[in-house]
Coordinates of C-alpha atoms in Angstrom, one line a residue:
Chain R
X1 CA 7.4 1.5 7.6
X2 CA 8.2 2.7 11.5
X3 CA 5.1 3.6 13.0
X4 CA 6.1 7.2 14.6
X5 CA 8.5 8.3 11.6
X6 CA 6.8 12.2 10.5
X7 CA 8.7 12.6 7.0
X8 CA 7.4 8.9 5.9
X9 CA 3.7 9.8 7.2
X10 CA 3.9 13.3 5.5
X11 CA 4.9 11.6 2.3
X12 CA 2.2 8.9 2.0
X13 CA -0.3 11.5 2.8
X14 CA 1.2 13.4 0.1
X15 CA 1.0 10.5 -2.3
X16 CA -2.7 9.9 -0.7
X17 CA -3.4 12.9 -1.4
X18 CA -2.3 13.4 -5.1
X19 CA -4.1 10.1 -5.9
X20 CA -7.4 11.0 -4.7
X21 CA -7.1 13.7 -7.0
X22 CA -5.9 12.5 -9.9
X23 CA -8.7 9.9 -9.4
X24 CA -11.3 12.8 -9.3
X25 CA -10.6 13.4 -12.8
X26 CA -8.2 16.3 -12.1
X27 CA -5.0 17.6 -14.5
X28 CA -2.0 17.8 -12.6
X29 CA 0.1 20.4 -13.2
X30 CA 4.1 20.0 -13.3
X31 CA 4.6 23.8 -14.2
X32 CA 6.9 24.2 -10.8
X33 CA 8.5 21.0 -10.6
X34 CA 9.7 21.4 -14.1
X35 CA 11.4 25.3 -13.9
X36 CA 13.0 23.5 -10.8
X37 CA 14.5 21.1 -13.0
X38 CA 15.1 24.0 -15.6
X39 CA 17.0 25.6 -12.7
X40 CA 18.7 22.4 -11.9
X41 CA 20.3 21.9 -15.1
X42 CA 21.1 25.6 -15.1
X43 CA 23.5 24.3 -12.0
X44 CA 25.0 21.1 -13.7
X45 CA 25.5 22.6 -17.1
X46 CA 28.2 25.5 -16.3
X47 CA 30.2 22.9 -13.9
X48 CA 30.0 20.2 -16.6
X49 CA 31.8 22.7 -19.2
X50 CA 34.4 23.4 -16.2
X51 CA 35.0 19.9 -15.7
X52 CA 35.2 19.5 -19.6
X53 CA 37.4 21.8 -20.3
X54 CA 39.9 20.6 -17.9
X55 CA 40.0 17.7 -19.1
X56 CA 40.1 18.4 -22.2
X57 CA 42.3 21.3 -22.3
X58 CA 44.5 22.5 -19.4
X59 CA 43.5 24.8 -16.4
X60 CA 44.8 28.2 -18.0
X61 CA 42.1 27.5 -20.4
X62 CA 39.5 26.6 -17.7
X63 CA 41.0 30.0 -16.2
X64 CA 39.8 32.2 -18.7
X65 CA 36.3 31.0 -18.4
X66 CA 35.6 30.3 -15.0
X67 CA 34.5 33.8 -13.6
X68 CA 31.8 33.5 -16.1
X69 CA 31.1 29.8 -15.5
X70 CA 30.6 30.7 -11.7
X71 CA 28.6 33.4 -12.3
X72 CA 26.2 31.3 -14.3
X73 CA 26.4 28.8 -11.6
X74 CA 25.5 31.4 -8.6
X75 CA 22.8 32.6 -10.7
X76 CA 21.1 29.6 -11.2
X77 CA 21.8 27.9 -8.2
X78 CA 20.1 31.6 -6.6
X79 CA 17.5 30.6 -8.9
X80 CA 16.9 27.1 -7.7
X81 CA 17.0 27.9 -4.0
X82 CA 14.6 31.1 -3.9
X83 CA 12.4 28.8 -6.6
X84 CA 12.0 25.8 -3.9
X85 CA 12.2 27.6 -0.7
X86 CA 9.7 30.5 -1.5
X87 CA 7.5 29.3 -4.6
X88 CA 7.6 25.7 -4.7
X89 CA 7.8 26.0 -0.6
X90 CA 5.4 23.1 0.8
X91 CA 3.4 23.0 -2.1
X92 CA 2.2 19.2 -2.9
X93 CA -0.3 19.5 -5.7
X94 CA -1.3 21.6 -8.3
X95 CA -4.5 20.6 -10.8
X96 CA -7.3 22.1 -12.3
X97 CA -11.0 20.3 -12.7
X98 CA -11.8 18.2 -15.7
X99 CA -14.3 21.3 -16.7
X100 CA -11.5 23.4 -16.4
X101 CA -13.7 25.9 -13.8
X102 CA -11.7 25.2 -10.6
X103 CA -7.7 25.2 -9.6
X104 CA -6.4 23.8 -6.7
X105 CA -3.1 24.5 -5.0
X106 CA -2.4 22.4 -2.0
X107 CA 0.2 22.9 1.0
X108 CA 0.9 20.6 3.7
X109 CA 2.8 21.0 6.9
X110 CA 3.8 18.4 9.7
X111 CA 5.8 19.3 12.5
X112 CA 7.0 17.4 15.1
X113 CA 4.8 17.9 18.3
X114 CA 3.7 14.8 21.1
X115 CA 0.2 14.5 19.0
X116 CA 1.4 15.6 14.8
X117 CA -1.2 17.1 13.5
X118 CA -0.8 17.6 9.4
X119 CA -2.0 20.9 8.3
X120 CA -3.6 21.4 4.9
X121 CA -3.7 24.3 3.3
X122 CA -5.7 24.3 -0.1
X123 CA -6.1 27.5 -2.1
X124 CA -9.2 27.1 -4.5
X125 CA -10.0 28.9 -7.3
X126 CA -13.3 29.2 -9.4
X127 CA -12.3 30.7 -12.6
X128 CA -9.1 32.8 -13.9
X129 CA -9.9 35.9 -13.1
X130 CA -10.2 35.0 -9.5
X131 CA -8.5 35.4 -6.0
X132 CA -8.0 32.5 -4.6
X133 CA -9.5 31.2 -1.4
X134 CA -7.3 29.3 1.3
X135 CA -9.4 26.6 3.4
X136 CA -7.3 24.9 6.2
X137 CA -7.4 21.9 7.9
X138 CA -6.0 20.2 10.5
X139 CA -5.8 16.6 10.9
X140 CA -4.3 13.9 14.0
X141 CA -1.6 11.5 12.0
X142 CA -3.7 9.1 14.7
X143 CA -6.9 9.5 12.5
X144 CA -5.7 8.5 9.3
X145 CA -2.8 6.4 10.0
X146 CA -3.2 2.8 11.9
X147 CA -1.2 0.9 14.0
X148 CA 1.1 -0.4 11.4
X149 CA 2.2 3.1 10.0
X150 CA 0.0 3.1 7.1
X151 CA -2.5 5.2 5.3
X152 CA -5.9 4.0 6.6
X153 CA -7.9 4.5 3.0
X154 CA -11.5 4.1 4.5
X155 CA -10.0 7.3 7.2
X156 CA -8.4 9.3 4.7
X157 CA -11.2 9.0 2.4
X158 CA -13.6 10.2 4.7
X159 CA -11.4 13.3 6.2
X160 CA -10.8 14.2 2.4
X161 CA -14.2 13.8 0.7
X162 CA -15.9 15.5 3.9
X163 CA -13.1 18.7 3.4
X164 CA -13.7 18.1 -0.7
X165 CA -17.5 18.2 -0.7
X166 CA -17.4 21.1 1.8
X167 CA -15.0 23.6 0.1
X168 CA -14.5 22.8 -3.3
X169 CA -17.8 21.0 -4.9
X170 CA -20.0 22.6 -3.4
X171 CA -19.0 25.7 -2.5
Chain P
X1 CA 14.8 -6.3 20.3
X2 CA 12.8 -2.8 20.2
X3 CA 16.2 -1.2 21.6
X4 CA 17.9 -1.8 18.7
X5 CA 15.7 -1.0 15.8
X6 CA 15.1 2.6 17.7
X7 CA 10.7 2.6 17.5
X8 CA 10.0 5.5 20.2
X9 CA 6.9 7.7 20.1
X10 CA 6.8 11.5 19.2
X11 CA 7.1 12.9 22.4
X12 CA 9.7 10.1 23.2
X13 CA 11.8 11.9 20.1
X14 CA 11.2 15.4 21.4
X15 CA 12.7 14.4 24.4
X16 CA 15.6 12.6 23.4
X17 CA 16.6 15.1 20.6
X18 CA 16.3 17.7 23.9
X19 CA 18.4 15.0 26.0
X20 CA 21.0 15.2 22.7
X21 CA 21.5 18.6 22.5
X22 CA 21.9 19.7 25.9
X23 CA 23.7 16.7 26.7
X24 CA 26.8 17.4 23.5
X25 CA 26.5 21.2 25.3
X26 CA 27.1 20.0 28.4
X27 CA 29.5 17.2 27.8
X28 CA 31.4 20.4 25.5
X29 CA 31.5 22.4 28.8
X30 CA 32.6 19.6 31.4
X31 CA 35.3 18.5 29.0
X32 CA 36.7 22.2 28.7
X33 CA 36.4 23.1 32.6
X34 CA 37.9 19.3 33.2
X35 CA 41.0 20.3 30.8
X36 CA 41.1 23.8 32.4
X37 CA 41.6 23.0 36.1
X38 CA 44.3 19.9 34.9
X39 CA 46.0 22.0 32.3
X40 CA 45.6 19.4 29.9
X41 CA 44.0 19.4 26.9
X42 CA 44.3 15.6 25.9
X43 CA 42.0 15.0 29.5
X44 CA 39.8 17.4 27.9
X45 CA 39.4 15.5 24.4
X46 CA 39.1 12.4 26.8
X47 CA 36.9 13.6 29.1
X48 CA 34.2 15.0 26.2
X49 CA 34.4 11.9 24.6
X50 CA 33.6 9.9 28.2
X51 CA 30.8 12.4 28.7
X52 CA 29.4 12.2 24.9
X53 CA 29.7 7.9 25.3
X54 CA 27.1 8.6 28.3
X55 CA 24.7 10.8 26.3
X56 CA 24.9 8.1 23.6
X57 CA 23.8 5.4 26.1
X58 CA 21.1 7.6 27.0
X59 CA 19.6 8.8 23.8
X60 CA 20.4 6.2 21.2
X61 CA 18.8 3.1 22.3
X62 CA 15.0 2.9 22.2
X63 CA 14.5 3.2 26.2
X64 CA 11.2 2.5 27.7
X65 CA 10.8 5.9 28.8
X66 CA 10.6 7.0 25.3
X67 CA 7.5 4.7 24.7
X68 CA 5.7 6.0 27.2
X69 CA 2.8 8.2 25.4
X70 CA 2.0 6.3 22.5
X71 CA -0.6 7.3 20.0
X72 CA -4.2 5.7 19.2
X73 CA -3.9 4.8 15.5
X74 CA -6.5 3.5 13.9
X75 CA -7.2 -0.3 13.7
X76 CA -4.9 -2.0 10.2
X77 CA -7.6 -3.7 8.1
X78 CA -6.3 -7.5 7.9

């Protein structure tokens, strides 16, 4: 991996990140990855009847049906870009605690500055009825990554479980 | 060997991706003054393409100068 390459060290600590809580014993949820895929196919299914039916039949009868294949098209493709821009957004994980008591959603952000810092955003909350509570933090891609561009586990671990014990367990 | 696989440090790719942008402005500028004052457009497509070869040279190698503020990462376990 190149050492100074900020999508490749926002992904691994992504992945870092979704293992160490998947290892905690914590459900991962797939709720908004799946309506993008709902969305997705929303996309591909009106064009795939347009290509069909031009293939099979001729464009006059592709004609009669296209204003409404577009408009199923627009409207999901609407769908799918307000669905990853402003719910999905930066969002990395979402789980809930094996006792079912807490839900985590996390966020993080990397941009591109002389020193990166990655900024985590994780909204916890205690039971449904609930507001949740954001706790940031802000992390040097130095501290947790080493000199060979990856994931330094004994690092990570320690940034993490510090945040983890702090904010989550034993709040 | 490092100018060819392109390894520069963060503030090395701020800089070059500044170096880039202003540079294509520029070179777009030069070239249409250039074709202006000699009525000829062809000198113009020449002229940005000269001027766009230069800001290649500058920004797409891995040049020392874009190594110079390189992080402390921590130590790779062996």
């Amino acid at each position: 991996m190149s050492k100074y390459n900020i999508q490749e060290f926002e992904s691994n600590f992504d992945t870092a990140f979704v293992d160490f809580f998947n290892q905690k014993g914590y459900k991962q949820s797939y709720f908004v990855d799946n309506i993008r895929f709902l969305f997705g196919f929303g996309c591909v299914i009106p064009a795939a009847i347009a290509f069909g039916l031009e293939q099979l039949h001729d464009f006059s009868k592709l004609k009669e049906h296209l204003l409404s294949l577009l408009l199923v098209y627009f409207a999901f493709s609407g769908l799918l870009t307000w669905w990853i821009s402003f719910v999905k957004g930066n969002r990395i994980y979402t789980g809930t605690s094996p006792d079912q008591k807490i839900s985590i959603d996390a966020e993080t952000t990397l941009p591109l500055k002389p020193n990166p810092h990655l900024d985590l955003t994780i909204r916890v909350k205690r039971n449904k009825k609930t507001v949740p509570i954001a706790h940031k933090l802000s992390i040097s891609v130095a501290d947790i990554f080493d000199e060979e561009g990856q994931i330094s586990q004994d690092a990570f671990s320690k940034q993490i479980s510090s945040f983890y014990k702090s904010y989550i367990e034993n709040e | 060997m490092n100018y060819l696989e392109g390894k520069i440090d963060f503030n090395g790719q701020i800089r070059c991706a500044k170096y880039m942008n202003y540079g294509i402005l520029m070179s777009g500028v030069g070239a249409y003054i250039a074709g202006w004052f000699a009525q000829d457009s062809y000198l113009s497509i020449i002229v940005f393409f000269i001027l766009a070869a230069v800001v290649g040279i500058i920004c797409i190698p891995a040049w020392p100068m874009y190594n110079r503020k390189p992080l402390q990462f921590q130590k790779a376990k062996k």
